[in-house]
Amino acid sequence: MISPRLRFAPSPTGYLHVGGARTALFNWLVARKLGGTFLLRVEDTDRARSTDESTQAIFDGLNWLGLDWDEDVVFQGANLPRHRADAERLLAAGKAYRCFCTPDELSERRAKAEAAGGAFAYDRRCDQLAHDDVARRVAAGAPFVLRFRVPDGETAWTDLVHGRIAFPHTDIDDFVILRSDGTPIYNHAVVSDDIAMGITLVMRGDDHISNTPKQILLYEALGATIPQFGHLPMIHGTDGKKLSKRHGATAVGDYQHLGILPEAMVNFLALLGWSPGGDFDEVMTREQLIAAFSTDGLLKKAAVFDPQKLEWMNGQHLAKMPIERVAALVAPKLVAAGLATADELAAKPEWLHSLLELLRVRSRLVDDIVRQAAPFFGDTVGYEPEAVAKQWKDPAALRALFASVRELVAAHAEWSSGSLEAAHRALAESKGLGAGKLFQPLRVALTGSGVSPGLFDVMVLLGRERTRTRLLAAEEYLRGLSTDA
Ligand code: GLU
């Protein structure tokens, strides 16, 4: 495959589905890997169902994922004159014929065939019409469709995913290529466009396998080079059923709003139906994916969309990406949550980076970081009732203990996590307490919660003054709880 030309050809009749995004991604990866060209074609021929919002959602989704296309977007609807011309070329060459059977006649014959227990196939009666008869009907303005005359034999291809696939032509009846209103049927429009766009590899969902023999027949009839085909496995939910809304969000945009990073989504989608083989690290950047991608690694069996794995993957990317990028994602959310102003954050980038370093390894979603960041802002914290009930059982003793911590903090010279921890361990020991008996209540005083990052990392980020204020506030609160107040 030298410089392949590939395309993603969505119908703009809804949002960008994760299955569509996966198809786009695989096409994009092949193009980027082999120095090929990735094209976007919007299949908007279904006027009734296609919408501008949907077209925009497709652009937005692809842009968010970073799947850039290389040439102007092709709108299929604009190619109608060529679709017609190609169909008429087939008619002129005797490879297609006019069919005057009406929809009512056809459905009647279909019903009859089915009632007799058989499958309906077009019986070619209009292919038998005498030349004069056809000419007379056309002159009289009788409506007709164009049908492709399927020759005897079979059509086979070597699918990049499934290997050899063959369809005997007895299974393919003379299919319509142009409707009576002059608009093309899907298979014809796609082939006409793929030829015009110079597509050399078609990768799309498994659900198109039955269209491929018809399309190959059209390539042959139009005298065009047949591209390679690869049909990607379906995507199932964790219950093994075809992925649908029942399984949760299926739109790419939904994941964007849930705080999934585009690099995590790309990584996750890449592993739905592809594997680099052998032992490999599942967490890959876009560049690593391009380097590792090969159509040899495409899998046949249905892929499973596991949202928990996606979240895990997101956490992995969050932990590894440049901290500046994390800051750029989180800062606006901290501002929106009312924790700080943009100016305040901009004034202390190093502090913000240290805070994010601490929180990102404990987060799966950007919002997890924001939630955990709250105690690091503002003068006071709210105490979680469960944490208070569990860790602050002896208010009077704790007040005295916190007062000692306050003295320690005021006097302690080296404001580093290791040094603060050593000093607090010594303090606990001098009071005849296990370290946990000091650390856990202290954690509640500083963060309001029984869980937080390392206590002394928290202290370092809070700073001496704010640590002192938090201790005073806790002592005040404990005074209210004490019976001896
Ligand atoms: N518009 C078709 C779809 O969305 C394109 C199929 C193809 O790639 O040929 O399924």
Coordinates of C-alpha atoms and ligand atoms in Angstrom, one line a residue:
M1 CA 0.0 0.0 0.0
I2 CA 1.9 3.0 -1.2
S3 CA 0.3 6.4 -0.3
P4 CA -3.2 5.0 0.1
R5 CA -6.2 7.3 -0.3
L6 CA -8.8 6.6 2.3
R7 CA -12.1 8.2 3.3
F8 CA -14.5 8.4 6.2
A9 CA -18.0 8.7 4.7
P10 CA -20.6 9.4 7.4
S11 CA -24.3 10.1 6.8
P12 CA -25.2 13.3 8.6
T13 CA -28.4 11.9 10.2
G14 CA -27.4 12.1 13.8
Y15 CA -24.5 12.7 16.1
L16 CA -21.0 11.2 15.6
H17 CA -21.4 7.7 17.1
V18 CA -18.4 6.1 18.7
G19 CA -18.5 3.4 16.0
G20 CA -18.3 6.0 13.3
A21 CA -15.4 7.7 15.2
R22 CA -13.6 4.3 15.4
T23 CA -14.0 3.9 11.6
A24 CA -12.7 7.4 11.0
L25 CA -9.8 6.8 13.3
F26 CA -8.7 3.6 11.6
N27 CA -8.8 5.2 8.2
W28 CA -6.9 8.2 9.6
L29 CA -4.3 5.9 11.2
V30 CA -3.6 4.1 8.0
A31 CA -3.2 7.3 6.1
R32 CA -0.9 8.9 8.7
K33 CA 1.1 5.7 9.0
L34 CA 1.7 5.2 5.3
G35 CA 1.9 8.8 4.2
G36 CA -1.4 8.5 2.6
T37 CA -4.4 10.8 2.3
F38 CA -7.4 10.9 4.6
L39 CA -10.6 12.3 3.1
L40 CA -14.0 13.2 4.5
R41 CA -17.2 12.7 2.5
V42 CA -20.5 13.7 3.9
E43 CA -23.1 11.4 2.5
D44 CA -26.0 13.8 2.5
T45 CA -28.1 12.4 -0.3
D46 CA -30.9 11.5 2.1
R47 CA -32.3 15.0 2.1
A48 CA -35.1 14.2 4.5
R49 CA -32.8 12.8 7.2
S50 CA -29.6 14.8 6.7
T51 CA -29.2 17.9 8.9
D52 CA -26.7 20.8 9.1
E53 CA -26.5 20.2 12.9
S54 CA -25.5 16.7 12.3
T55 CA -22.9 17.6 9.7
Q56 CA -21.5 20.1 12.3
A57 CA -21.5 17.5 15.0
I58 CA -19.4 15.3 12.8
F59 CA -16.9 18.1 12.1
D60 CA -16.8 19.0 15.8
G61 CA -16.3 15.4 16.9
L62 CA -13.5 14.7 14.4
N63 CA -11.8 18.0 15.2
W64 CA -12.0 17.3 19.0
L65 CA -10.4 13.9 18.3
G66 CA -7.7 15.5 16.2
L67 CA -8.6 13.4 13.1
D68 CA -7.8 16.0 10.5
W69 CA -8.7 15.5 6.9
D70 CA -6.4 16.4 4.0
E71 CA -8.6 17.9 1.3
D72 CA -11.8 19.8 1.0
V73 CA -14.8 18.0 2.5
V74 CA -16.8 16.3 -0.3
F75 CA -20.6 16.6 -0.1
Q76 CA -22.1 13.7 -1.8
G77 CA -25.3 15.6 -2.7
A78 CA -23.2 17.9 -4.9
N79 CA -22.2 15.0 -7.1
L80 CA -25.6 14.1 -8.3
P81 CA -24.9 15.0 -12.0
R82 CA -21.9 12.6 -12.0
H83 CA -23.9 9.8 -10.3
R84 CA -26.5 10.2 -13.0
A85 CA -23.9 10.3 -15.8
D86 CA -22.3 7.1 -14.5
A87 CA -25.6 5.3 -14.3
E88 CA -26.4 6.4 -17.9
R89 CA -23.0 5.2 -19.0
L90 CA -23.9 1.8 -17.7
L91 CA -27.2 2.0 -19.5
A92 CA -25.6 2.9 -22.7
A93 CA -23.1 0.1 -22.4
G94 CA -25.9 -2.4 -21.9
K95 CA -24.8 -3.1 -18.3
A96 CA -28.0 -1.6 -16.8
Y97 CA -31.5 -1.5 -18.0
R98 CA -34.7 0.4 -17.4
C99 CA -37.2 -1.2 -15.1
F100 CA -40.8 0.0 -15.3
C101 CA -42.2 -2.2 -12.5
T102 CA -44.0 0.0 -10.0
P103 CA -43.4 -0.2 -6.3
D104 CA -46.9 -1.6 -5.8
E105 CA -46.2 -4.4 -8.3
L106 CA -42.9 -5.2 -6.7
S107 CA -44.3 -5.4 -3.2
E108 CA -47.1 -7.6 -4.4
R109 CA -44.6 -10.0 -6.0
R110 CA -42.5 -9.8 -2.8
A111 CA -45.5 -10.7 -0.7
K112 CA -46.3 -13.6 -3.0
A113 CA -42.8 -15.0 -2.9
E114 CA -42.7 -14.7 0.9
A115 CA -46.1 -16.3 1.3
A116 CA -44.8 -19.2 -0.8
G117 CA -41.9 -19.5 1.6
G118 CA -39.2 -18.1 -0.7
A119 CA -37.1 -15.0 -0.8
F120 CA -38.0 -12.3 -3.4
A121 CA -35.5 -11.7 -6.2
Y122 CA -36.3 -9.4 -9.1
D123 CA -37.3 -11.7 -12.0
R124 CA -35.7 -9.5 -14.7
R125 CA -39.0 -9.1 -16.6
C126 CA -38.1 -5.6 -17.7
D127 CA -34.8 -6.9 -19.1
Q128 CA -36.9 -9.0 -21.5
L129 CA -38.9 -6.0 -22.9
A130 CA -38.5 -5.4 -26.6
H131 CA -36.5 -2.4 -27.6
D132 CA -39.6 -0.8 -29.2
D133 CA -41.7 -1.4 -26.1
V134 CA -39.0 0.3 -24.0
A135 CA -38.8 3.3 -26.4
R136 CA -42.6 3.6 -26.4
R137 CA -42.9 3.6 -22.6
V138 CA -40.1 6.2 -22.3
A139 CA -41.7 8.4 -24.9
A140 CA -45.0 8.1 -23.0
G141 CA -43.2 9.4 -19.9
A142 CA -43.6 6.2 -17.9
P143 CA -41.4 6.3 -14.8
F144 CA -38.6 3.9 -14.6
V145 CA -35.6 3.0 -12.4
L146 CA -32.2 1.8 -13.7
R147 CA -31.2 -1.7 -12.6
F148 CA -27.7 -3.1 -12.8
R149 CA -27.7 -6.4 -14.7
V150 CA -25.8 -8.8 -12.5
P151 CA -23.8 -11.2 -14.7
D152 CA -23.4 -14.9 -13.9
G153 CA -20.7 -16.0 -11.6
E154 CA -19.4 -14.9 -8.3
T155 CA -17.7 -11.9 -6.8
A156 CA -14.9 -12.4 -4.3
W157 CA -12.3 -10.2 -2.6
T158 CA -9.6 -10.5 -0.1
D159 CA -10.8 -8.5 2.9
L160 CA -8.0 -6.9 5.0
V161 CA -9.9 -8.1 8.1
H162 CA -11.7 -11.3 7.1
G163 CA -9.6 -12.8 4.4
R164 CA -11.4 -14.1 1.3
I165 CA -15.1 -13.4 1.1
A166 CA -17.1 -14.6 -1.9
F167 CA -20.7 -14.0 -2.9
P168 CA -22.3 -16.2 -5.7
H169 CA -24.3 -13.9 -8.0
T170 CA -27.4 -16.1 -7.5
D171 CA -27.6 -14.3 -4.1
I172 CA -27.5 -10.8 -5.7
D173 CA -30.5 -9.7 -7.8
D174 CA -30.4 -7.0 -10.4
F175 CA -30.2 -4.1 -8.0
V176 CA -31.4 -0.5 -8.6
I177 CA -28.7 2.1 -9.2
L178 CA -30.9 5.1 -10.0
R179 CA -34.4 5.8 -8.7
S180 CA -37.2 7.1 -10.9
D181 CA -36.5 10.6 -9.7
G182 CA -33.0 10.4 -11.0
T183 CA -31.3 10.1 -7.6
P184 CA -28.7 7.3 -7.0
I185 CA -29.0 4.4 -4.6
Y186 CA -26.3 4.3 -1.9
N187 CA -24.1 1.6 -3.6
H188 CA -24.0 3.5 -6.8
A189 CA -23.3 6.9 -5.3
V190 CA -20.6 5.5 -3.1
V191 CA -18.8 3.8 -6.0
S192 CA -19.1 6.8 -8.3
D193 CA -17.6 9.0 -5.5
D194 CA -14.9 6.6 -4.4
I195 CA -13.7 6.3 -8.0
A196 CA -13.8 10.1 -8.5
M197 CA -11.9 10.6 -5.2
G198 CA -9.3 8.0 -6.2
I199 CA -10.0 5.9 -3.1
T200 CA -7.6 2.9 -2.9
L201 CA -8.7 1.4 0.5
V202 CA -12.2 1.3 1.9
M203 CA -12.4 0.6 5.6
R204 CA -15.9 0.6 7.1
G205 CA -18.1 -1.4 9.4
D206 CA -18.9 -5.1 9.0
D207 CA -22.5 -4.2 8.3
H208 CA -21.4 -3.1 4.8
I209 CA -20.1 -6.6 3.8
S210 CA -23.2 -7.4 1.8
N211 CA -22.9 -4.2 -0.2
T212 CA -19.3 -4.8 -1.2
P213 CA -20.0 -7.4 -4.0
K214 CA -22.5 -5.0 -5.6
Q215 CA -19.9 -2.2 -5.4
I216 CA -17.2 -4.4 -6.9
L217 CA -19.5 -5.3 -9.8
L218 CA -20.1 -1.5 -10.4
Y219 CA -16.3 -0.8 -10.3
E220 CA -15.9 -3.5 -13.0
A221 CA -18.7 -2.3 -15.1
L222 CA -17.5 1.3 -14.9
G223 CA -14.0 0.1 -15.9
A224 CA -12.4 1.4 -12.7
T225 CA -9.7 -0.1 -10.5
I226 CA -11.2 -1.9 -7.5
P227 CA -9.9 -0.7 -4.2
Q228 CA -8.9 -2.9 -1.3
F229 CA -11.6 -3.5 1.4
G230 CA -11.4 -4.0 5.1
H231 CA -14.6 -4.5 7.2
L232 CA -14.2 -3.6 10.8
P233 CA -15.9 -5.6 13.6
M234 CA -19.0 -4.3 15.2
I235 CA -18.8 -2.7 18.7
H236 CA -20.7 -4.4 21.5
G237 CA -21.6 -3.3 25.0
T238 CA -20.2 -5.3 27.9
D239 CA -23.3 -7.5 27.8
G240 CA -22.3 -8.7 24.3
K241 CA -25.2 -6.9 22.6
K242 CA -24.7 -4.4 19.8
L243 CA -23.7 -1.0 21.3
S244 CA -26.8 1.2 21.7
K245 CA -28.1 4.0 23.9
R246 CA -29.1 1.4 26.4
H247 CA -25.4 1.1 27.2
G248 CA -25.0 4.7 28.1
A249 CA -23.5 7.5 26.0
T250 CA -22.7 6.5 22.4
A251 CA -22.0 10.0 21.0
V252 CA -18.5 11.2 20.9
G253 CA -19.6 14.6 22.1
D254 CA -21.1 13.1 25.3
Y255 CA -17.7 11.8 26.3
Q256 CA -16.1 15.2 25.6
H257 CA -18.6 16.7 28.1
L258 CA -18.1 14.0 30.6
G259 CA -14.4 15.1 30.9
I260 CA -12.8 12.4 28.7
L261 CA -9.6 13.6 27.0
P262 CA -9.4 13.3 23.3
E263 CA -6.1 11.5 23.5
A264 CA -7.7 8.9 25.8
M265 CA -10.7 8.5 23.6
V266 CA -8.5 8.0 20.5
N267 CA -6.4 5.5 22.4
F268 CA -9.5 3.6 23.6
L269 CA -11.1 3.6 20.2
A270 CA -7.9 2.4 18.6
L271 CA -8.1 -0.8 20.7
L272 CA -11.6 -1.5 19.7
G273 CA -10.9 -4.0 16.9
W274 CA -7.2 -3.6 16.6
S275 CA -4.2 -4.9 18.6
P276 CA -0.5 -4.3 18.0
G277 CA 0.0 -7.9 19.1
G278 CA 2.3 -9.5 21.6
D279 CA 2.8 -7.8 25.0
F280 CA 2.1 -4.1 24.7
D281 CA 1.4 -1.1 26.8
E282 CA -2.2 -0.2 26.2
V283 CA -1.6 3.4 27.0
M284 CA -0.4 5.1 23.8
T285 CA -0.1 8.6 22.6
R286 CA -1.4 9.5 19.1
E287 CA 2.2 9.3 17.8
Q288 CA 2.7 5.9 19.3
L289 CA -0.5 4.7 17.8
I290 CA 0.5 5.8 14.3
A291 CA 3.8 4.1 14.7
A292 CA 2.3 0.9 15.9
F293 CA -0.7 0.7 13.6
S294 CA -0.9 -1.9 10.9
T295 CA -3.9 -3.4 9.2
D296 CA -2.4 -6.8 10.1
G297 CA -3.5 -6.2 13.7
L298 CA -7.2 -5.7 12.8
L299 CA -9.3 -8.2 14.7
K300 CA -12.3 -10.1 13.4
K301 CA -14.3 -10.5 16.5
A302 CA -16.7 -7.9 17.9
A303 CA -15.0 -5.3 20.1
V304 CA -16.4 -4.5 23.6
F305 CA -17.0 -1.0 24.6
D306 CA -16.3 -0.8 28.3
P307 CA -16.9 2.7 29.7
Q308 CA -14.9 1.8 32.9
K309 CA -11.9 1.0 30.8
L310 CA -12.3 4.3 29.0
E311 CA -12.3 6.1 32.4
W312 CA -9.2 4.1 33.5
M313 CA -7.5 5.0 30.2
N314 CA -8.4 8.6 30.8
G315 CA -6.7 8.5 34.2
Q316 CA -3.6 7.1 32.6
H317 CA -3.4 9.9 30.1
L318 CA -4.2 12.5 32.7
A319 CA -1.2 11.2 34.7
K320 CA 1.2 11.2 31.8
M321 CA 0.4 14.3 29.7
P322 CA 2.4 17.5 30.0
I323 CA 1.4 19.3 33.2
E324 CA 0.8 22.5 31.3
R325 CA -1.9 20.8 29.3
V326 CA -3.5 19.5 32.5
A327 CA -3.4 23.1 33.9
A328 CA -5.0 24.4 30.8
L329 CA -7.9 22.0 31.1
V330 CA -8.4 22.3 34.8
A331 CA -7.8 26.1 35.4
P332 CA -11.1 27.2 33.7
K333 CA -13.0 24.6 35.7
L334 CA -11.5 25.8 39.0
V335 CA -12.5 29.3 38.1
A336 CA -16.0 28.1 37.1
A337 CA -16.3 26.3 40.5
G338 CA -15.6 29.6 42.2
L339 CA -12.4 28.3 43.8
A340 CA -10.1 31.0 42.4
T341 CA -10.0 33.7 39.7
A342 CA -8.0 33.2 36.5
D343 CA -5.6 36.0 37.7
E344 CA -5.0 34.2 41.0
L345 CA -4.1 31.0 39.2
A346 CA -1.9 32.7 36.6
A347 CA 0.0 34.4 39.4
K348 CA 1.3 31.1 40.9
P349 CA 1.9 28.6 38.1
E350 CA 4.4 26.6 40.0
W351 CA 2.0 26.1 42.9
L352 CA -0.8 25.1 40.6
H353 CA 1.5 22.6 38.8
S354 CA 2.5 21.0 42.1
L355 CA -1.1 20.8 43.1
L356 CA -2.1 19.2 39.8
E357 CA 0.8 16.8 40.1
L358 CA -0.5 15.7 43.4
L359 CA -4.1 15.3 42.3
R360 CA -3.9 14.0 38.7
V361 CA -2.5 10.6 39.7
R362 CA -5.5 10.2 41.9
S363 CA -8.0 11.2 39.2
R364 CA -9.7 9.6 36.3
L365 CA -11.6 12.6 35.0
V366 CA -10.7 16.2 34.9
D367 CA -13.7 16.8 37.2
D368 CA -12.2 14.5 39.8
I369 CA -9.2 16.9 40.0
V370 CA -11.5 19.9 40.4
R371 CA -13.4 18.1 43.2
Q372 CA -10.2 17.2 45.1
A373 CA -8.8 20.6 44.6
A374 CA -11.4 22.4 46.7
P375 CA -9.6 22.1 50.1
F376 CA -6.5 23.8 48.6
F377 CA -8.4 27.0 48.1
G378 CA -10.1 29.5 50.4
D379 CA -9.6 30.1 54.1
T380 CA -11.9 27.5 55.5
V381 CA -13.0 24.0 54.7
G382 CA -16.3 22.3 55.5
Y383 CA -16.0 19.1 57.5
E384 CA -17.5 15.9 56.3
P385 CA -19.8 14.7 59.1
E386 CA -18.6 11.1 58.8
A387 CA -15.0 12.2 59.0
V388 CA -15.8 14.2 62.1
A389 CA -17.7 11.4 63.7
K390 CA -14.9 8.9 63.1
Q391 CA -11.7 11.0 63.7
W392 CA -12.8 13.6 66.2
K393 CA -14.1 11.5 69.0
D394 CA -12.3 13.3 71.8
P395 CA -12.7 17.0 71.1
A396 CA -10.9 18.2 74.2
A397 CA -7.8 16.1 73.7
L398 CA -7.7 17.0 70.0
R399 CA -7.9 20.7 70.7
A400 CA -4.8 20.4 72.8
L401 CA -3.1 18.3 70.2
F402 CA -3.9 20.7 67.4
A403 CA -2.5 23.5 69.5
S404 CA 0.8 21.6 69.7
V405 CA 0.8 21.1 66.0
R406 CA 0.2 24.8 65.5
E407 CA 3.3 25.6 67.6
L408 CA 5.3 23.0 65.7
V409 CA 4.2 24.5 62.3
A410 CA 5.0 28.0 63.4
A411 CA 8.5 27.1 64.5
H412 CA 9.4 24.5 61.8
A413 CA 12.0 25.8 59.5
E414 CA 12.1 23.4 56.6
W415 CA 8.8 23.6 54.8
S416 CA 9.1 20.3 53.0
S417 CA 7.0 17.2 53.1
G418 CA 9.7 14.8 54.4
S419 CA 10.9 17.2 57.1
L420 CA 7.3 18.0 58.3
E421 CA 6.4 14.3 58.4
A422 CA 9.5 13.5 60.6
A423 CA 8.6 16.4 62.9
H424 CA 5.0 15.2 63.3
R425 CA 6.0 11.7 63.9
A426 CA 8.3 12.9 66.7
L427 CA 5.4 15.0 68.1
A428 CA 3.0 12.0 68.1
E429 CA 5.7 9.9 69.8
S430 CA 6.3 12.5 72.5
K431 CA 2.6 12.4 73.2
G432 CA 2.6 8.7 73.4
L433 CA 0.4 8.4 70.3
G434 CA 0.6 6.2 67.2
A435 CA 1.3 8.4 64.1
G436 CA -2.2 7.5 62.7
K437 CA -3.8 8.9 65.8
L438 CA -2.4 12.3 64.9
F439 CA -2.4 12.2 61.2
Q440 CA -6.0 11.2 60.6
P441 CA -7.6 13.9 62.8
L442 CA -5.1 16.4 61.4
R443 CA -6.2 15.4 57.8
V444 CA -9.8 16.3 58.7
A445 CA -8.6 19.6 60.1
L446 CA -6.7 20.5 57.0
T447 CA -8.9 19.1 54.2
G448 CA -12.3 18.5 55.9
S449 CA -12.1 14.9 54.7
G450 CA -10.8 11.5 55.9
V451 CA -9.2 10.9 52.5
S452 CA -6.7 13.2 50.8
P453 CA -3.3 13.0 49.1
G454 CA -0.3 12.6 51.5
L455 CA -0.9 14.8 54.5
F456 CA 2.4 16.6 54.4
D457 CA 2.1 17.2 50.7
V458 CA -1.2 18.8 51.5
M459 CA 0.5 20.9 54.2
V460 CA 3.3 22.0 51.9
L461 CA 0.8 23.2 49.3
L462 CA -1.4 24.9 51.9
G463 CA 1.6 26.8 53.2
R464 CA 2.4 27.7 56.7
E465 CA -0.1 30.5 57.2
R466 CA -3.1 28.6 55.8
T467 CA -2.2 25.5 57.8
R468 CA -2.2 27.6 60.9
T469 CA -5.6 29.1 60.1
R470 CA -7.1 25.7 59.4
L471 CA -5.8 24.5 62.8
L472 CA -7.3 27.4 64.6
A473 CA -10.6 26.9 62.8
A474 CA -10.6 23.2 63.8
E475 CA -9.8 24.1 67.4
E476 CA -12.7 26.5 67.4
Y477 CA -15.0 23.9 65.9
L478 CA -13.9 21.3 68.5
R479 CA -14.6 23.8 71.3
G480 CA -18.2 23.8 70.1
L481 CA -18.2 20.0 70.3
S482 CA -16.5 19.8 73.8
T483 CA -18.6 19.2 76.8
D484 CA -16.1 21.2 78.9
A485 CA -16.3 24.2 76.5
Ligands
GLU1 N1 -22.7 6.6 4.6 C1 -22.3 5.2 4.8 C2 -22.4 4.9 6.3 O1 -22.4 5.8 7.1 C3 -20.9 5.0 4.3 C4 -20.5 3.6 4.2 C5 -19.2 3.5 3.5 O2 -18.2 3.8 4.1 O3 -19.2 3.1 2.3 O4 -22.6 3.8 6.7

